[in-house]
PDB file of C-alpha atoms in Angstrom:
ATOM      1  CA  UNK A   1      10.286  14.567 -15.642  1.00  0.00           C
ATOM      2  CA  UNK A   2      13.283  12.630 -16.963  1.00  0.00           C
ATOM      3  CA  UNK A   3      15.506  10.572 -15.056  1.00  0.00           C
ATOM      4  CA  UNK A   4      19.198  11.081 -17.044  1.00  0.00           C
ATOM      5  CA  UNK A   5      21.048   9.109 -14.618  1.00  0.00           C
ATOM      6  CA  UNK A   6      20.589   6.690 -11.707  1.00  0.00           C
ATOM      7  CA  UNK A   7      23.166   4.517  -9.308  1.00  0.00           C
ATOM      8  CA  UNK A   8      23.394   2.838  -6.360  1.00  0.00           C
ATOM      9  CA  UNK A   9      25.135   4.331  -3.775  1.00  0.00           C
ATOM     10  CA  UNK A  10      25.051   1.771  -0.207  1.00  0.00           C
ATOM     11  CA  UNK A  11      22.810  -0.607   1.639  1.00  0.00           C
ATOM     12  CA  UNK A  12      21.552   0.055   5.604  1.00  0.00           C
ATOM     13  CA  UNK A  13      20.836  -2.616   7.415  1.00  0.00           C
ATOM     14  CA  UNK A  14      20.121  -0.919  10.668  1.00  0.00           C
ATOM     15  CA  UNK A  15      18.494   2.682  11.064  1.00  0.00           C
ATOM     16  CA  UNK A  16      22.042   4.037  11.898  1.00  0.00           C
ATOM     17  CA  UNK A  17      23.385   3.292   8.858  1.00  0.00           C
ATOM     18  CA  UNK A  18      20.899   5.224   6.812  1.00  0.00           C
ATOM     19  CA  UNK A  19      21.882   8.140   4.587  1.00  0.00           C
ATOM     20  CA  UNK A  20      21.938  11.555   6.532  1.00  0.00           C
ATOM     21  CA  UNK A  21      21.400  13.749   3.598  1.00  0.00           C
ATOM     22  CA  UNK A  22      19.298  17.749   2.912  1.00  0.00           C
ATOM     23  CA  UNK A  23      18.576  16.161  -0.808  1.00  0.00           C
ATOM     24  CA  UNK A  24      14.786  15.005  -0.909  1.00  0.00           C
ATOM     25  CA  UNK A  25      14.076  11.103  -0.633  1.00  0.00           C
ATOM     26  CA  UNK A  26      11.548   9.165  -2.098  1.00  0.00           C
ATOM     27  CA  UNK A  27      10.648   5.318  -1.035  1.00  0.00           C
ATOM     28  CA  UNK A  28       9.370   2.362  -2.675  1.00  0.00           C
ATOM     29  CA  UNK A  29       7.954   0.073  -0.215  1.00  0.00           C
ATOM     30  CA  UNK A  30       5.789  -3.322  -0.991  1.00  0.00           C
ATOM     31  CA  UNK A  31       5.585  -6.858   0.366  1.00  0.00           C
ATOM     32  CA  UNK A  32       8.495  -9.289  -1.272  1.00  0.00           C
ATOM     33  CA  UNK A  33       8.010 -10.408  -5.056  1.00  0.00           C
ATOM     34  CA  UNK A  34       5.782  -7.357  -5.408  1.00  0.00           C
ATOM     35  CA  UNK A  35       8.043  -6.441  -8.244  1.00  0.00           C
ATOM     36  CA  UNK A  36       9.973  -3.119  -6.315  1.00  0.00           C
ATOM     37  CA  UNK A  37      13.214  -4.359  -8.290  1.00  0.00           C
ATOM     38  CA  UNK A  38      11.491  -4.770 -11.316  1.00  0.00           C
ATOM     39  CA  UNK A  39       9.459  -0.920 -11.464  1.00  0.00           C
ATOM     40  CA  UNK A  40      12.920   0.533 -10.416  1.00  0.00           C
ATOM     41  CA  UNK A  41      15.168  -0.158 -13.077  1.00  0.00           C
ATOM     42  CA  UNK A  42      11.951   0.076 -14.934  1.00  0.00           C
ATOM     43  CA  UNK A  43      11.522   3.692 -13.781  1.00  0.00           C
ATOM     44  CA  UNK A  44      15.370   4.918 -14.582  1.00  0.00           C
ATOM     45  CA  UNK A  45      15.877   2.664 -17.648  1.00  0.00           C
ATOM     46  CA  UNK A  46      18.386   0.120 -16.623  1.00  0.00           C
ATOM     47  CA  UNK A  47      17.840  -3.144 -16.132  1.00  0.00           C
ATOM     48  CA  UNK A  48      20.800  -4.175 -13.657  1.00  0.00           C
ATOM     49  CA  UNK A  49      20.672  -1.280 -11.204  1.00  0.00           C
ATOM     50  CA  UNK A  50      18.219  -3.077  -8.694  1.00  0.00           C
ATOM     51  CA  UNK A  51      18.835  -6.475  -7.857  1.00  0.00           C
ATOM     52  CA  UNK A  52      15.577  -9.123  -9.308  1.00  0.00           C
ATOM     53  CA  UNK A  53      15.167 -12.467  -7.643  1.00  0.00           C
ATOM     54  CA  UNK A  54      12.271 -14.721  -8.963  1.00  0.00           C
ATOM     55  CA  UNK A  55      12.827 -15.527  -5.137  1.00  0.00           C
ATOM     56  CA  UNK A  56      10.893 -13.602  -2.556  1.00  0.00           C
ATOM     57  CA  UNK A  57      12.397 -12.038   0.671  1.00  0.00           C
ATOM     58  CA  UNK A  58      15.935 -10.793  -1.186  1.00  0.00           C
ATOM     59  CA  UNK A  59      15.646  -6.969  -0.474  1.00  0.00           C
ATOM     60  CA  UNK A  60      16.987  -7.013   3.286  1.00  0.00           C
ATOM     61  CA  UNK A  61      18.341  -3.613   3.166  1.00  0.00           C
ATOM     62  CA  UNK A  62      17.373   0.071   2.350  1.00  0.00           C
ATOM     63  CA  UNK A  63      18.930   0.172  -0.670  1.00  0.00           C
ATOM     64  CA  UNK A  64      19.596   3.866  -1.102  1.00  0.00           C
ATOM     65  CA  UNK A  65      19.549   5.014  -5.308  1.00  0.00           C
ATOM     66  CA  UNK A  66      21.356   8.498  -6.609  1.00  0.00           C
ATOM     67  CA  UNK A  67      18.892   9.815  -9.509  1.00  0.00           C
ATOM     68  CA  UNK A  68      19.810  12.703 -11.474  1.00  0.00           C
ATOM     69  CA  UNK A  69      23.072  13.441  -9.531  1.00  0.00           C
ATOM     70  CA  UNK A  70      23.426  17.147  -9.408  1.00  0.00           C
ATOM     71  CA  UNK A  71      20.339  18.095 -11.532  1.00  0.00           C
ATOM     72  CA  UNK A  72      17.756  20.161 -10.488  1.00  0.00           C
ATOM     73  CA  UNK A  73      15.295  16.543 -10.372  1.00  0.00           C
ATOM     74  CA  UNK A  74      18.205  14.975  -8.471  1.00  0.00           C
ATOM     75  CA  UNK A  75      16.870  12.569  -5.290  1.00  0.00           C
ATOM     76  CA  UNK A  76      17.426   9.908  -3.911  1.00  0.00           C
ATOM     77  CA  UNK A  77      14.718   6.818  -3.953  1.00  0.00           C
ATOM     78  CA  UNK A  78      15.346   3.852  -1.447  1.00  0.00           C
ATOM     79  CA  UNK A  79      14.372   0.722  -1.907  1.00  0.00           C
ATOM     80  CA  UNK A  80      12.600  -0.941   1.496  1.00  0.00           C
ATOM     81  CA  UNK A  81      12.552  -3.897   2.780  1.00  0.00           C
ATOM     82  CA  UNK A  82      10.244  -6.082   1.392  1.00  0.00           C
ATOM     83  CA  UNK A  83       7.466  -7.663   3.664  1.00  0.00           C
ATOM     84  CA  UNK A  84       5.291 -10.669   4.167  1.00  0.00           C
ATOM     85  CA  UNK A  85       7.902 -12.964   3.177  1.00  0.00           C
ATOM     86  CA  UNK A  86       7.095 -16.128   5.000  1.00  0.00           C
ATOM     87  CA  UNK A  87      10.154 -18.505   4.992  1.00  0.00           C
ATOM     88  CA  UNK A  88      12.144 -16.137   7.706  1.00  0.00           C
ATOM     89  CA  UNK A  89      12.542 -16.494  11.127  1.00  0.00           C
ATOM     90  CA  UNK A  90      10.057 -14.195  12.767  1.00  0.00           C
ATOM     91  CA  UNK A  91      13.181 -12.615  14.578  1.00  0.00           C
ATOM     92  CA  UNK A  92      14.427 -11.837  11.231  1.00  0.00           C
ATOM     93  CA  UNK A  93      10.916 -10.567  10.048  1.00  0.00           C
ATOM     94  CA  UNK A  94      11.041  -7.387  13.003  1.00  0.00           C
ATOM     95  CA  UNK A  95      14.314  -6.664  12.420  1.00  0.00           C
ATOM     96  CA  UNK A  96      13.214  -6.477   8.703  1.00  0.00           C
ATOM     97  CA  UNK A  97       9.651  -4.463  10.258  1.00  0.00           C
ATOM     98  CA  UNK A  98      11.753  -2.386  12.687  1.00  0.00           C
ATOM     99  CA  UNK A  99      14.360  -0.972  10.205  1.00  0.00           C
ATOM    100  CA  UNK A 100      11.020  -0.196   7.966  1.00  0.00           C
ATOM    101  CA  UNK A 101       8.995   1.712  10.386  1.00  0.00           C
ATOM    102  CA  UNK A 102      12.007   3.354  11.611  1.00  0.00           C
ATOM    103  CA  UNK A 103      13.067   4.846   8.655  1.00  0.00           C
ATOM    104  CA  UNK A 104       9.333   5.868   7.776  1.00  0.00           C
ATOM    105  CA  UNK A 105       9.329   7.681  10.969  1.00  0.00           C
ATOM    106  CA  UNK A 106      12.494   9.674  11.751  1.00  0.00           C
ATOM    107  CA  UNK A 107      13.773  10.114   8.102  1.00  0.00           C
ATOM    108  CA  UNK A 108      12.767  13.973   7.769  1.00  0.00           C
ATOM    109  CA  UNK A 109      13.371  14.300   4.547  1.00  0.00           C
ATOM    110  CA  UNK A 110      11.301  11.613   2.968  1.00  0.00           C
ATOM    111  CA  UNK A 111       8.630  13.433   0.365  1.00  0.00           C
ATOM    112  CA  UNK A 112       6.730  10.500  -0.982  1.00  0.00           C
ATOM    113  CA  UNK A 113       5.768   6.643  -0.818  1.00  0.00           C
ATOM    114  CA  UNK A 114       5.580   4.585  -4.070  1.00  0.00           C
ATOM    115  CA  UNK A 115       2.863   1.825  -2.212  1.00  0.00           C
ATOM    116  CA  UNK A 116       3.419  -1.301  -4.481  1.00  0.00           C
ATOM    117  CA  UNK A 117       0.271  -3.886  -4.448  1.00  0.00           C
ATOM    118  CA  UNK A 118       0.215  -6.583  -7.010  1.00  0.00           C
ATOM    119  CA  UNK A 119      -2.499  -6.006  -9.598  1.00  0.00           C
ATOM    120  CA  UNK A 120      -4.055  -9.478  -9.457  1.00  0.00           C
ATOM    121  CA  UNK A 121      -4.912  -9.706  -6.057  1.00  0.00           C
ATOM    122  CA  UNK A 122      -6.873  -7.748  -3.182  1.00  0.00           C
ATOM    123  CA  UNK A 123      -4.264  -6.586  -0.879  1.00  0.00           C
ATOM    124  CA  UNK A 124      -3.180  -8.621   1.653  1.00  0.00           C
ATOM    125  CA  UNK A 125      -3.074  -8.161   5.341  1.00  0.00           C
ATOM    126  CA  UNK A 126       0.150  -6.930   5.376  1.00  0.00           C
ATOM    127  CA  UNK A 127      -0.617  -4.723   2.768  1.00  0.00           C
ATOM    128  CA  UNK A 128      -3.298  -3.165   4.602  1.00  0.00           C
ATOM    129  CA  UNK A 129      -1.036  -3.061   7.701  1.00  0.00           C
ATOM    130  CA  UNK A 130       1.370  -0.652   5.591  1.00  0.00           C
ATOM    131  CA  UNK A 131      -1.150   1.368   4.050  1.00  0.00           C
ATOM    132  CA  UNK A 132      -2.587   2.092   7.452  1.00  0.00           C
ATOM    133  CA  UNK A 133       0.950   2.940   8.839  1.00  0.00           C
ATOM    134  CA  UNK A 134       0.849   5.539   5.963  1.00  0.00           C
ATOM    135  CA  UNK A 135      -2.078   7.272   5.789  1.00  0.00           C
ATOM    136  CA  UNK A 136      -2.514   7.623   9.992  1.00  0.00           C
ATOM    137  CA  UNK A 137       0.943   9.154   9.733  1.00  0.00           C
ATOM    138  CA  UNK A 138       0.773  11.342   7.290  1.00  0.00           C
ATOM    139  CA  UNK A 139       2.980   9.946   5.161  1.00  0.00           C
ATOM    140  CA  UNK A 140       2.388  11.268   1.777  1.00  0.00           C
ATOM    141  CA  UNK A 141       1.639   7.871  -0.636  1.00  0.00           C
ATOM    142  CA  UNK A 142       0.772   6.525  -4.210  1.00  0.00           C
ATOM    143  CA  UNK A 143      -0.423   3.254  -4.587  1.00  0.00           C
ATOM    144  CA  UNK A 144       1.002   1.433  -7.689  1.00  0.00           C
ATOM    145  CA  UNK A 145      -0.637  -1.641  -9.030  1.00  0.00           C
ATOM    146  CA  UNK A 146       2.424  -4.036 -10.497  1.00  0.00           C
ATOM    147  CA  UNK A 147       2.314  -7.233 -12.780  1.00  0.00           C
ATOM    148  CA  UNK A 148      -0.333  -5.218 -14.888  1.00  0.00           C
ATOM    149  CA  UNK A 149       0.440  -7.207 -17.709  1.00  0.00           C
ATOM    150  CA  UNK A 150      -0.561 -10.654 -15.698  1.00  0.00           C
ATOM    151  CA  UNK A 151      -3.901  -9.401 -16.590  1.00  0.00           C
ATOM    152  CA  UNK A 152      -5.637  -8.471 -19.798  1.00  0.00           C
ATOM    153  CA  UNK A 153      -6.364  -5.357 -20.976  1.00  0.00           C
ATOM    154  CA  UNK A 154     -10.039  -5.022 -20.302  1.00  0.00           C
ATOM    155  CA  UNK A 155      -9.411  -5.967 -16.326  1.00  0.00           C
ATOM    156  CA  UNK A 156      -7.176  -3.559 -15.647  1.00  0.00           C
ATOM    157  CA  UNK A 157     -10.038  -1.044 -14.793  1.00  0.00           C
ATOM    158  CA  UNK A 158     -11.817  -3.501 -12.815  1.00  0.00           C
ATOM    159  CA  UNK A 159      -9.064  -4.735 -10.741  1.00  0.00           C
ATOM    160  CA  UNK A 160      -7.814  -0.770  -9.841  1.00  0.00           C
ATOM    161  CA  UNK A 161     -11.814  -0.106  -9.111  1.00  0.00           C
ATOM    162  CA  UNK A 162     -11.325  -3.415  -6.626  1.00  0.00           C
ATOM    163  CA  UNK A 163      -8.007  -2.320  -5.058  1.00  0.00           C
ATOM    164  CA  UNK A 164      -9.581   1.137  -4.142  1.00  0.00           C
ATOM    165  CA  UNK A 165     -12.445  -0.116  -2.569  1.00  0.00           C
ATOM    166  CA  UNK A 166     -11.017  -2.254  -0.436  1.00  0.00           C
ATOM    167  CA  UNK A 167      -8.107   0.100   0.483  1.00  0.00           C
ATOM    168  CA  UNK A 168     -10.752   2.740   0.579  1.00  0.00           C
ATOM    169  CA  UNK A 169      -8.898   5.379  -2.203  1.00  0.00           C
ATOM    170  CA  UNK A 170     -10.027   6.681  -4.947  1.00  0.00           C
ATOM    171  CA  UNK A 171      -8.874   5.417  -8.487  1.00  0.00           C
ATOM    172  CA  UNK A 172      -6.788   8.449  -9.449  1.00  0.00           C
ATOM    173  CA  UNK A 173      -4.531   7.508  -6.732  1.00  0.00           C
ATOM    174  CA  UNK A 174      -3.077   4.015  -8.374  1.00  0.00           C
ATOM    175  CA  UNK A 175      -1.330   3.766 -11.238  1.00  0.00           C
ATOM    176  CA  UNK A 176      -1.146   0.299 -13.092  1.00  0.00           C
ATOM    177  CA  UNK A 177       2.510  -0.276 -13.995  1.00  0.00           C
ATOM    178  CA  UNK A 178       4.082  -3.034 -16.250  1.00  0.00           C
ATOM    179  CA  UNK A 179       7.765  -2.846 -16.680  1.00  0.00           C
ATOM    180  CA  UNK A 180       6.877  -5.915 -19.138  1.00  0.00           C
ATOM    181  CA  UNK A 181       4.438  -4.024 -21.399  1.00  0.00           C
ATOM    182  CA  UNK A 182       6.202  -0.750 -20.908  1.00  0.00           C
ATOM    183  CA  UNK A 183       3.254   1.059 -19.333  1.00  0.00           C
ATOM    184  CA  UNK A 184       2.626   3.349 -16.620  1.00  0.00           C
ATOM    185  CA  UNK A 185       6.539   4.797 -16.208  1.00  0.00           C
ATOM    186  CA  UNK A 186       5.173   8.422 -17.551  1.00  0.00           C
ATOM    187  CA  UNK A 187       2.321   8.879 -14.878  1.00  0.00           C
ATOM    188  CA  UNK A 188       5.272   7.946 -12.020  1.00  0.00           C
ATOM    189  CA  UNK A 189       7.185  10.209 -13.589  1.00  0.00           C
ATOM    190  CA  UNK A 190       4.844  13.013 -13.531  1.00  0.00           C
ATOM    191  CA  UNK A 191       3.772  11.994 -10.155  1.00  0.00           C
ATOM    192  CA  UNK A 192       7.764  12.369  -8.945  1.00  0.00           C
ATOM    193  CA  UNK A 193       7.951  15.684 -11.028  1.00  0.00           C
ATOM    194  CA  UNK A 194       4.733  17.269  -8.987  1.00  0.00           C
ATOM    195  CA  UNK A 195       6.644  16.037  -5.340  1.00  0.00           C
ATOM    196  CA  UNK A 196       9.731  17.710  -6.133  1.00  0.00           C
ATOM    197  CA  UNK A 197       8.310  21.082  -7.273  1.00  0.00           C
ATOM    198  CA  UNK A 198       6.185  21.242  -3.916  1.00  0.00           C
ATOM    199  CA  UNK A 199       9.076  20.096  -2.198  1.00  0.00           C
ATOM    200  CA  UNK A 200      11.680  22.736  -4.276  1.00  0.00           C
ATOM    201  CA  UNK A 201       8.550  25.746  -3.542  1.00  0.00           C
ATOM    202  CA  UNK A 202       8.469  24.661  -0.045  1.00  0.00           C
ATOM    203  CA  UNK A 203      12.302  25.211   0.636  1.00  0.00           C
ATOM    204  CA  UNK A 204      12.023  28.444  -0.752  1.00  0.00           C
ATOM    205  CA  UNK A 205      10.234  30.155   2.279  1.00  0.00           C
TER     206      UNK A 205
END
């Protein structure tokens, strides 16, 4: 899988305004200063596309990405709101939960979840909120452990084996990503490449 090309094409910030759209979406979703920004324009090779804040809570919107316009790989990937963020009103933290859970359930043609958790920590309760959402929905997921290079080499193991027992997974299904250290993008990749042949052999019936 290689991603040629990649731009931003409009923000919702209610359910209405989301893209209607046959070509196959994939989401990132995470709690704020998770790093989504950050593994984005890590994932498509440009540094500016997403919008990084050192401050948490900036990623309001679903901010909907073209990658590989007209391409065979083409999709789109939105961004989601970013959760957990505590200096917000809590009116402003359901409309933030609202617009998430109802894109998660009515957009049909959303093919995977990229599940960010930061590397260093357990997840939180919000995390575990999400992940629930996900897996008693049927919403097809991969956890991916961010900030990997916060912590050294030898931990990385130990902190994936800690992050699947407490979410319950097993360790094949999180990838350790550093957009710092440059690791990580290729099993993504491949991950993205196996969701849009199933979803390219499923359209064929």
């Amino acid at each position: 899988m290689v991603i040629k090309k990649a731009s931003y094409v409009k923000g919702a910030a209610k359910c209405e305004q989301c893209i209607v759209s046959d070509i196959p979406q994939l989401a990132v979703a995470g709690k704020s200063n998770v790093g989504k920004s950050s593994f984005i324009n890590y994932l498509v090779n440009d540094g500016k596309l997403a919008r990084t804040s050192k401050l948490p809570g900036r990623t309001r919107l679903i901010n909907y990405f073209l990658i590989n316009d007209g391409e065979p790989t083409e999709f789109l990937l939105a961004d989601l709101p970013g959760y957990g963020f505590a200096k917000v009103s809590d009116a402003e933290k359901l409309k933030w939960a609202d617009l998430l859970e109802k894109y998660l359930a009515r957009e049909k043609q959303l093919k995977h979840v990229f599940f960010l958790v930061d590397i260093r920590h357990d997840p939180t309760k919000d995390d575990v909120t999400m992940y629930n959402y996900l897996f008693k929905n049927n919403v097809p997921y991969t956890i991916v452990a961010t900030k990997a290079d916060k912590v050294s080499k030898s931990q990385v193991k130990n902190r994936l084996r800690s992050i699947a027992n407490f979410l319950k997974v097993g360790e094949g299904n999180i990838i350790a990503v550093s957009s710092t250290n440059k690791t990580g993008k290729e099993a993504v990749l491949d991950r993205i490449e196996k969701v849009l042949q199933s979803t390219n052999e499923l359209s064929d019936y």
